[in-house]
Amino acid sequence: MDDFSIFSYKAGNSFIHKIPAWIKVIFIPLFNISVFYFRWPFAAGFFCFNVILFFCLRFSIKEQYRDLKPGIFYAEFLYLLNFLTNLYLLWNFSQPVETLKNAFLTTILDKNTAVFVLKFSVCVQSCSLMFKTSTNLELREGIEKIELAVRRVLPCKKKAVLAQYISLMIIFIPEVFKLWNQISRAWKARNGKNGLKMIMTLIPVLFSTGFKHGWNTSRAITIRQPFEED
């Protein structure tokens, strides 16, 4: 069975893998900001470019689709919210069937929503590229290098303090998806079906396992700190 979860690291020897993690940590947020700043052709071009790049890195269609799921779920939620809003605004202007039709067409033909979904998908792709080509250790060391470089300029202690918390917050993103993948596979192994019941049942489990995982990680770091200081 496929053990890869969303945003999971995939070993490789490509030029993207060889780029230092600290460069990715700096460049990708700036790139994502620029995606929302420029017009939609910029985002559309980079969406196609990223798909081609992922194929060159030997990321399958299934892996690309899996990493785009957060964008797909958000798009579904956004379109549903817009549909309900348009339905509420148009409800008193025509017959129910005609109102549903007009609300649906207004939602589907809304260019602003489509452009936002496209740009958000490009941002998800760029985050996927960072997590798939950098290990958790590389990301943490990269963030530490950035903080140490900033501390050399500023009048403060020459020790990476914030990097540990920032790296934990970033690294926990793929860990959440990994936990969800594990509990959803356990659900399906017990003949559970996809649907609202699955989501309502597994969300509390995700929170409890996530808190436990975070607690164990914090304890491991606390135990390790005295050795790092020595």
PDB file of C-alpha atoms in Angstrom:
ATOM      1  CA  MET A   1       0.000   0.000   0.000  1.00  0.00           C
ATOM      2  CA  ASP A   2       1.148   3.546  -0.748  1.00  0.00           C
ATOM      3  CA  ASP A   3       2.564   5.067   2.443  1.00  0.00           C
ATOM      4  CA  PHE A   4       3.074   8.574   1.114  1.00  0.00           C
ATOM      5  CA  SER A   5       0.911  11.257   2.669  1.00  0.00           C
ATOM      6  CA  ILE A   6       0.334  14.856   1.676  1.00  0.00           C
ATOM      7  CA  PHE A   7       3.515  16.973   1.628  1.00  0.00           C
ATOM      8  CA  SER A   8       5.659  13.973   2.561  1.00  0.00           C
ATOM      9  CA  TYR A   9       9.364  14.036   1.703  1.00  0.00           C
ATOM     10  CA  LYS A  10      10.429  12.052  -1.358  1.00  0.00           C
ATOM     11  CA  ALA A  11      14.096  11.134  -1.587  1.00  0.00           C
ATOM     12  CA  GLY A  12      15.876  12.192  -4.742  1.00  0.00           C
ATOM     13  CA  ASN A  13      19.048  13.621  -6.221  1.00  0.00           C
ATOM     14  CA  SER A  14      17.570  16.350  -8.405  1.00  0.00           C
ATOM     15  CA  PHE A  15      18.797  19.942  -8.567  1.00  0.00           C
ATOM     16  CA  ILE A  16      15.761  20.997  -6.502  1.00  0.00           C
ATOM     17  CA  HIS A  17      16.737  18.551  -3.760  1.00  0.00           C
ATOM     18  CA  LYS A  18      20.249  19.999  -3.753  1.00  0.00           C
ATOM     19  CA  ILE A  19      19.092  23.595  -3.246  1.00  0.00           C
ATOM     20  CA  PRO A  20      19.780  24.560   0.406  1.00  0.00           C
ATOM     21  CA  ALA A  21      16.656  24.507   2.539  1.00  0.00           C
ATOM     22  CA  TRP A  22      17.194  28.069   3.777  1.00  0.00           C
ATOM     23  CA  ILE A  23      16.868  29.350   0.202  1.00  0.00           C
ATOM     24  CA  LYS A  24      13.552  27.540  -0.191  1.00  0.00           C
ATOM     25  CA  VAL A  25      12.288  28.856   3.166  1.00  0.00           C
ATOM     26  CA  ILE A  26      12.994  32.427   2.020  1.00  0.00           C
ATOM     27  CA  PHE A  27      12.048  32.154  -1.642  1.00  0.00           C
ATOM     28  CA  ILE A  28       8.767  30.231  -1.466  1.00  0.00           C
ATOM     29  CA  PRO A  29       6.886  32.677   0.842  1.00  0.00           C
ATOM     30  CA  LEU A  30       8.076  35.575  -1.323  1.00  0.00           C
ATOM     31  CA  PHE A  31       6.991  33.712  -4.441  1.00  0.00           C
ATOM     32  CA  ASN A  32       3.555  33.000  -2.964  1.00  0.00           C
ATOM     33  CA  ILE A  33       3.091  36.674  -2.149  1.00  0.00           C
ATOM     34  CA  SER A  34       4.038  37.606  -5.714  1.00  0.00           C
ATOM     35  CA  VAL A  35       1.484  35.121  -7.061  1.00  0.00           C
ATOM     36  CA  PHE A  36      -1.326  37.070  -5.386  1.00  0.00           C
ATOM     37  CA  TYR A  37       0.199  40.388  -6.423  1.00  0.00           C
ATOM     38  CA  PHE A  38       0.423  39.732 -10.181  1.00  0.00           C
ATOM     39  CA  ARG A  39      -2.446  39.049 -12.591  1.00  0.00           C
ATOM     40  CA  TRP A  40      -3.901  35.594 -13.244  1.00  0.00           C
ATOM     41  CA  PRO A  41      -1.792  34.733 -16.379  1.00  0.00           C
ATOM     42  CA  PHE A  42       1.282  34.718 -14.109  1.00  0.00           C
ATOM     43  CA  ALA A  43      -0.366  32.161 -11.814  1.00  0.00           C
ATOM     44  CA  ALA A  44      -1.666  30.072 -14.720  1.00  0.00           C
ATOM     45  CA  GLY A  45       1.790  29.957 -16.284  1.00  0.00           C
ATOM     46  CA  PHE A  46       3.432  28.850 -13.067  1.00  0.00           C
ATOM     47  CA  PHE A  47       0.727  26.263 -12.421  1.00  0.00           C
ATOM     48  CA  CYS A  48       1.562  24.593 -15.740  1.00  0.00           C
ATOM     49  CA  PHE A  49       5.288  25.043 -15.107  1.00  0.00           C
ATOM     50  CA  ASN A  50       4.997  23.354 -11.707  1.00  0.00           C
ATOM     51  CA  VAL A  51       3.128  20.396 -13.199  1.00  0.00           C
ATOM     52  CA  ILE A  52       5.901  19.910 -15.764  1.00  0.00           C
ATOM     53  CA  LEU A  53       8.566  20.360 -13.081  1.00  0.00           C
ATOM     54  CA  PHE A  54       6.925  17.736 -10.866  1.00  0.00           C
ATOM     55  CA  PHE A  55       6.908  15.276 -13.758  1.00  0.00           C
ATOM     56  CA  CYS A  56      10.607  15.989 -14.317  1.00  0.00           C
ATOM     57  CA  LEU A  57      11.184  15.247 -10.631  1.00  0.00           C
ATOM     58  CA  ARG A  58       9.290  11.970 -11.120  1.00  0.00           C
ATOM     59  CA  PHE A  59       6.310  12.931  -9.006  1.00  0.00           C
ATOM     60  CA  SER A  60       3.359  10.925 -10.297  1.00  0.00           C
ATOM     61  CA  ILE A  61      -0.059  12.340 -11.130  1.00  0.00           C
ATOM     62  CA  LYS A  62      -1.391  10.645  -7.995  1.00  0.00           C
ATOM     63  CA  GLU A  63       1.210  12.384  -5.813  1.00  0.00           C
ATOM     64  CA  GLN A  64       0.511  15.758  -7.413  1.00  0.00           C
ATOM     65  CA  TYR A  65      -3.235  15.322  -6.986  1.00  0.00           C
ATOM     66  CA  ARG A  66      -2.772  14.238  -3.355  1.00  0.00           C
ATOM     67  CA  ASP A  67      -0.762  17.358  -2.528  1.00  0.00           C
ATOM     68  CA  LEU A  68      -3.330  19.564  -4.281  1.00  0.00           C
ATOM     69  CA  LYS A  69      -6.161  18.189  -2.126  1.00  0.00           C
ATOM     70  CA  PRO A  70      -6.023  21.084   0.390  1.00  0.00           C
ATOM     71  CA  GLY A  71      -6.527  23.477  -2.515  1.00  0.00           C
ATOM     72  CA  ILE A  72      -9.350  21.357  -3.918  1.00  0.00           C
ATOM     73  CA  PHE A  73     -11.137  21.147  -0.568  1.00  0.00           C
ATOM     74  CA  TYR A  74     -10.761  24.893  -0.054  1.00  0.00           C
ATOM     75  CA  ALA A  75     -12.097  25.557  -3.571  1.00  0.00           C
ATOM     76  CA  GLU A  76     -15.129  23.362  -2.906  1.00  0.00           C
ATOM     77  CA  PHE A  77     -15.804  25.177   0.368  1.00  0.00           C
ATOM     78  CA  LEU A  78     -15.373  28.588  -1.279  1.00  0.00           C
ATOM     79  CA  TYR A  79     -17.710  27.787  -4.178  1.00  0.00           C
ATOM     80  CA  LEU A  80     -20.297  26.326  -1.808  1.00  0.00           C
ATOM     81  CA  LEU A  81     -20.159  29.441   0.356  1.00  0.00           C
ATOM     82  CA  ASN A  82     -20.509  31.691  -2.696  1.00  0.00           C
ATOM     83  CA  PHE A  83     -23.413  29.600  -3.991  1.00  0.00           C
ATOM     84  CA  LEU A  84     -25.284  29.887  -0.688  1.00  0.00           C
ATOM     85  CA  THR A  85     -24.614  33.632  -0.601  1.00  0.00           C
ATOM     86  CA  ASN A  86     -25.878  34.116  -4.158  1.00  0.00           C
ATOM     87  CA  LEU A  87     -28.874  31.915  -3.402  1.00  0.00           C
ATOM     88  CA  TYR A  88     -29.758  34.080  -0.416  1.00  0.00           C
ATOM     89  CA  LEU A  89     -29.387  37.295  -2.420  1.00  0.00           C
ATOM     90  CA  LEU A  90     -31.479  36.067  -5.371  1.00  0.00           C
ATOM     91  CA  TRP A  91     -34.142  34.150  -3.469  1.00  0.00           C
ATOM     92  CA  ASN A  92     -36.924  36.763  -3.680  1.00  0.00           C
ATOM     93  CA  PHE A  93     -36.388  37.760  -7.309  1.00  0.00           C
ATOM     94  CA  SER A  94     -37.737  34.679  -9.152  1.00  0.00           C
ATOM     95  CA  GLN A  95     -39.157  31.184  -8.836  1.00  0.00           C
ATOM     96  CA  PRO A  96     -37.194  28.646  -6.741  1.00  0.00           C
ATOM     97  CA  VAL A  97     -35.968  26.631  -9.743  1.00  0.00           C
ATOM     98  CA  GLU A  98     -34.940  29.750 -11.617  1.00  0.00           C
ATOM     99  CA  THR A  99     -33.266  31.099  -8.487  1.00  0.00           C
ATOM    100  CA  LEU A 100     -31.204  27.943  -8.080  1.00  0.00           C
ATOM    101  CA  LYS A 101     -30.152  28.123 -11.722  1.00  0.00           C
ATOM    102  CA  ASN A 102     -29.176  31.800 -11.514  1.00  0.00           C
ATOM    103  CA  ALA A 103     -27.290  31.290  -8.253  1.00  0.00           C
ATOM    104  CA  PHE A 104     -25.403  28.339  -9.744  1.00  0.00           C
ATOM    105  CA  LEU A 105     -24.470  30.223 -12.921  1.00  0.00           C
ATOM    106  CA  THR A 106     -23.440  33.308 -10.957  1.00  0.00           C
ATOM    107  CA  THR A 107     -21.177  31.193  -8.768  1.00  0.00           C
ATOM    108  CA  ILE A 108     -19.583  29.225 -11.621  1.00  0.00           C
ATOM    109  CA  LEU A 109     -18.995  32.300 -13.795  1.00  0.00           C
ATOM    110  CA  ASP A 110     -17.470  34.353 -10.981  1.00  0.00           C
ATOM    111  CA  LYS A 111     -14.014  35.187 -12.345  1.00  0.00           C
ATOM    112  CA  ASN A 112     -12.655  36.504  -9.042  1.00  0.00           C
ATOM    113  CA  THR A 113     -13.295  33.199  -7.269  1.00  0.00           C
ATOM    114  CA  ALA A 114     -11.729  31.195 -10.105  1.00  0.00           C
ATOM    115  CA  VAL A 115      -8.625  33.408 -10.102  1.00  0.00           C
ATOM    116  CA  PHE A 116      -8.273  33.149  -6.330  1.00  0.00           C
ATOM    117  CA  VAL A 117      -8.552  29.344  -6.455  1.00  0.00           C
ATOM    118  CA  LEU A 118      -5.918  29.239  -9.206  1.00  0.00           C
ATOM    119  CA  LYS A 119      -3.486  31.389  -7.223  1.00  0.00           C
ATOM    120  CA  PHE A 120      -4.105  29.419  -4.051  1.00  0.00           C
ATOM    121  CA  SER A 121      -3.402  26.176  -5.939  1.00  0.00           C
ATOM    122  CA  VAL A 122      -0.058  27.552  -7.142  1.00  0.00           C
ATOM    123  CA  CYS A 123       0.849  28.373  -3.537  1.00  0.00           C
ATOM    124  CA  VAL A 124      -0.053  24.827  -2.496  1.00  0.00           C
ATOM    125  CA  GLN A 125       2.172  23.519  -5.296  1.00  0.00           C
ATOM    126  CA  SER A 126       5.132  25.594  -4.142  1.00  0.00           C
ATOM    127  CA  CYS A 127       4.702  24.416  -0.536  1.00  0.00           C
ATOM    128  CA  SER A 128       4.498  20.854  -1.787  1.00  0.00           C
ATOM    129  CA  LEU A 129       7.758  21.357  -3.682  1.00  0.00           C
ATOM    130  CA  MET A 130       9.514  22.540  -0.527  1.00  0.00           C
ATOM    131  CA  PHE A 131       8.280  19.703   1.682  1.00  0.00           C
ATOM    132  CA  LYS A 132       8.839  17.005  -0.945  1.00  0.00           C
ATOM    133  CA  THR A 133      12.450  17.999  -1.623  1.00  0.00           C
ATOM    134  CA  SER A 134      13.603  18.893   1.921  1.00  0.00           C
ATOM    135  CA  THR A 135      13.672  16.714   5.012  1.00  0.00           C
ATOM    136  CA  ASN A 136      12.432  17.967   8.378  1.00  0.00           C
ATOM    137  CA  LEU A 137      16.027  18.220   9.597  1.00  0.00           C
ATOM    138  CA  GLU A 138      17.061  20.242   6.544  1.00  0.00           C
ATOM    139  CA  LEU A 139      14.165  22.661   7.054  1.00  0.00           C
ATOM    140  CA  ARG A 140      15.027  23.124  10.722  1.00  0.00           C
ATOM    141  CA  GLU A 141      18.717  23.721   9.966  1.00  0.00           C
ATOM    142  CA  GLY A 142      17.747  26.123   7.189  1.00  0.00           C
ATOM    143  CA  ILE A 143      15.560  28.194   9.510  1.00  0.00           C
ATOM    144  CA  GLU A 144      18.368  28.217  12.096  1.00  0.00           C
ATOM    145  CA  LYS A 145      20.803  29.576   9.481  1.00  0.00           C
ATOM    146  CA  ILE A 146      18.379  32.366   8.634  1.00  0.00           C
ATOM    147  CA  GLU A 147      17.901  33.317  12.294  1.00  0.00           C
ATOM    148  CA  LEU A 148      21.640  33.213  13.018  1.00  0.00           C
ATOM    149  CA  ALA A 149      22.306  35.448  10.002  1.00  0.00           C
ATOM    150  CA  VAL A 150      19.732  37.959  11.272  1.00  0.00           C
ATOM    151  CA  ARG A 151      21.173  37.835  14.803  1.00  0.00           C
ATOM    152  CA  ARG A 152      24.639  38.678  13.475  1.00  0.00           C
ATOM    153  CA  VAL A 153      23.225  41.968  12.245  1.00  0.00           C
ATOM    154  CA  LEU A 154      20.966  42.760  15.185  1.00  0.00           C
ATOM    155  CA  PRO A 155      22.278  43.437  18.707  1.00  0.00           C
ATOM    156  CA  CYS A 156      21.079  40.200  20.294  1.00  0.00           C
ATOM    157  CA  LYS A 157      22.358  36.833  21.419  1.00  0.00           C
ATOM    158  CA  LYS A 158      24.115  34.778  18.755  1.00  0.00           C
ATOM    159  CA  LYS A 159      21.944  31.711  19.361  1.00  0.00           C
ATOM    160  CA  ALA A 160      18.994  30.406  17.352  1.00  0.00           C
ATOM    161  CA  VAL A 161      16.011  30.528  19.694  1.00  0.00           C
ATOM    162  CA  LEU A 162      13.005  31.238  17.507  1.00  0.00           C
ATOM    163  CA  ALA A 163      14.099  28.808  14.785  1.00  0.00           C
ATOM    164  CA  GLN A 164      13.145  25.832  16.927  1.00  0.00           C
ATOM    165  CA  TYR A 165       9.549  26.987  17.361  1.00  0.00           C
ATOM    166  CA  ILE A 166       9.144  28.165  13.771  1.00  0.00           C
ATOM    167  CA  SER A 167      10.563  24.931  12.380  1.00  0.00           C
ATOM    168  CA  LEU A 168       8.276  22.862  14.606  1.00  0.00           C
ATOM    169  CA  MET A 169       5.273  24.825  13.371  1.00  0.00           C
ATOM    170  CA  ILE A 170       6.274  24.342   9.715  1.00  0.00           C
ATOM    171  CA  ILE A 171       7.288  20.713  10.064  1.00  0.00           C
ATOM    172  CA  PHE A 172       4.036  19.881  11.872  1.00  0.00           C
ATOM    173  CA  ILE A 173       2.079  20.642   8.657  1.00  0.00           C
ATOM    174  CA  PRO A 174       3.078  17.413   6.877  1.00  0.00           C
ATOM    175  CA  GLU A 175       2.836  15.564  10.196  1.00  0.00           C
ATOM    176  CA  VAL A 176      -0.857  16.501  10.470  1.00  0.00           C
ATOM    177  CA  PHE A 177      -1.529  15.109   7.006  1.00  0.00           C
ATOM    178  CA  LYS A 178       0.464  11.992   7.895  1.00  0.00           C
ATOM    179  CA  LEU A 179      -1.658  11.446  11.005  1.00  0.00           C
ATOM    180  CA  TRP A 180      -4.833  11.955   8.978  1.00  0.00           C
ATOM    181  CA  ASN A 181      -3.604   9.432   6.403  1.00  0.00           C
ATOM    182  CA  GLN A 182      -2.976   6.859   9.146  1.00  0.00           C
ATOM    183  CA  ILE A 183      -6.336   7.203  10.889  1.00  0.00           C
ATOM    184  CA  SER A 184      -8.264   7.315   7.594  1.00  0.00           C
ATOM    185  CA  ARG A 185      -6.533   4.112   6.479  1.00  0.00           C
ATOM    186  CA  ALA A 186      -7.477   2.516   9.808  1.00  0.00           C
ATOM    187  CA  TRP A 187     -11.076   3.664   9.239  1.00  0.00           C
ATOM    188  CA  LYS A 188     -11.179   2.101   5.768  1.00  0.00           C
ATOM    189  CA  ALA A 189      -9.530  -1.089   7.055  1.00  0.00           C
ATOM    190  CA  ARG A 190     -12.611  -1.483   9.269  1.00  0.00           C
ATOM    191  CA  ASN A 191     -14.880  -1.165   6.212  1.00  0.00           C
ATOM    192  CA  GLY A 192     -15.516   2.522   6.836  1.00  0.00           C
ATOM    193  CA  LYS A 193     -16.731   4.588   3.882  1.00  0.00           C
ATOM    194  CA  ASN A 194     -15.774   8.064   2.720  1.00  0.00           C
ATOM    195  CA  GLY A 195     -18.300  10.692   3.626  1.00  0.00           C
ATOM    196  CA  LEU A 196     -19.541  13.099   6.271  1.00  0.00           C
ATOM    197  CA  LYS A 197     -19.707  10.363   8.902  1.00  0.00           C
ATOM    198  CA  MET A 198     -16.016   9.595   8.360  1.00  0.00           C
ATOM    199  CA  ILE A 199     -15.049  13.256   8.754  1.00  0.00           C
ATOM    200  CA  MET A 200     -17.188  13.799  11.861  1.00  0.00           C
ATOM    201  CA  THR A 201     -15.791  10.638  13.455  1.00  0.00           C
ATOM    202  CA  LEU A 202     -12.125  11.113  12.610  1.00  0.00           C
ATOM    203  CA  ILE A 203     -11.712  14.858  13.270  1.00  0.00           C
ATOM    204  CA  PRO A 204     -11.776  14.381  17.093  1.00  0.00           C
ATOM    205  CA  VAL A 205      -9.352  11.482  16.683  1.00  0.00           C
ATOM    206  CA  LEU A 206      -7.067  13.707  14.614  1.00  0.00           C
ATOM    207  CA  PHE A 207      -7.070  16.368  17.326  1.00  0.00           C
ATOM    208  CA  SER A 208      -6.317  13.876  20.107  1.00  0.00           C
ATOM    209  CA  THR A 209      -3.526  12.103  18.195  1.00  0.00           C
ATOM    210  CA  GLY A 210      -2.148  15.469  17.070  1.00  0.00           C
ATOM    211  CA  PHE A 211      -1.970  16.759  20.635  1.00  0.00           C
ATOM    212  CA  LYS A 212      -0.289  13.546  21.736  1.00  0.00           C
ATOM    213  CA  HIS A 213       2.223  13.744  18.889  1.00  0.00           C
ATOM    214  CA  GLY A 214       2.964  17.390  19.709  1.00  0.00           C
ATOM    215  CA  TRP A 215       3.396  16.569  23.399  1.00  0.00           C
ATOM    216  CA  ASN A 216       5.816  13.741  22.641  1.00  0.00           C
ATOM    217  CA  THR A 217       7.781  16.004  20.313  1.00  0.00           C
ATOM    218  CA  SER A 218       8.030  18.758  22.930  1.00  0.00           C
ATOM    219  CA  ARG A 219       9.230  16.250  25.538  1.00  0.00           C
ATOM    220  CA  ALA A 220      11.864  14.925  23.144  1.00  0.00           C
ATOM    221  CA  ILE A 221      13.143  18.454  22.504  1.00  0.00           C
ATOM    222  CA  THR A 222      13.172  19.278  26.229  1.00  0.00           C
ATOM    223  CA  ILE A 223      15.255  16.191  26.960  1.00  0.00           C
ATOM    224  CA  ARG A 224      17.585  16.950  24.078  1.00  0.00           C
ATOM    225  CA  GLN A 225      18.233  20.621  24.912  1.00  0.00           C
ATOM    226  CA  PRO A 226      20.779  20.051  27.728  1.00  0.00           C
ATOM    227  CA  PHE A 227      22.889  17.930  25.375  1.00  0.00           C
ATOM    228  CA  GLU A 228      22.755  20.604  22.666  1.00  0.00           C
ATOM    229  CA  GLU A 229      23.804  23.303  25.155  1.00  0.00           C
ATOM    230  CA  ASP A 230      26.787  21.201  26.262  1.00  0.00           C
TER     231      ASP A 230
END
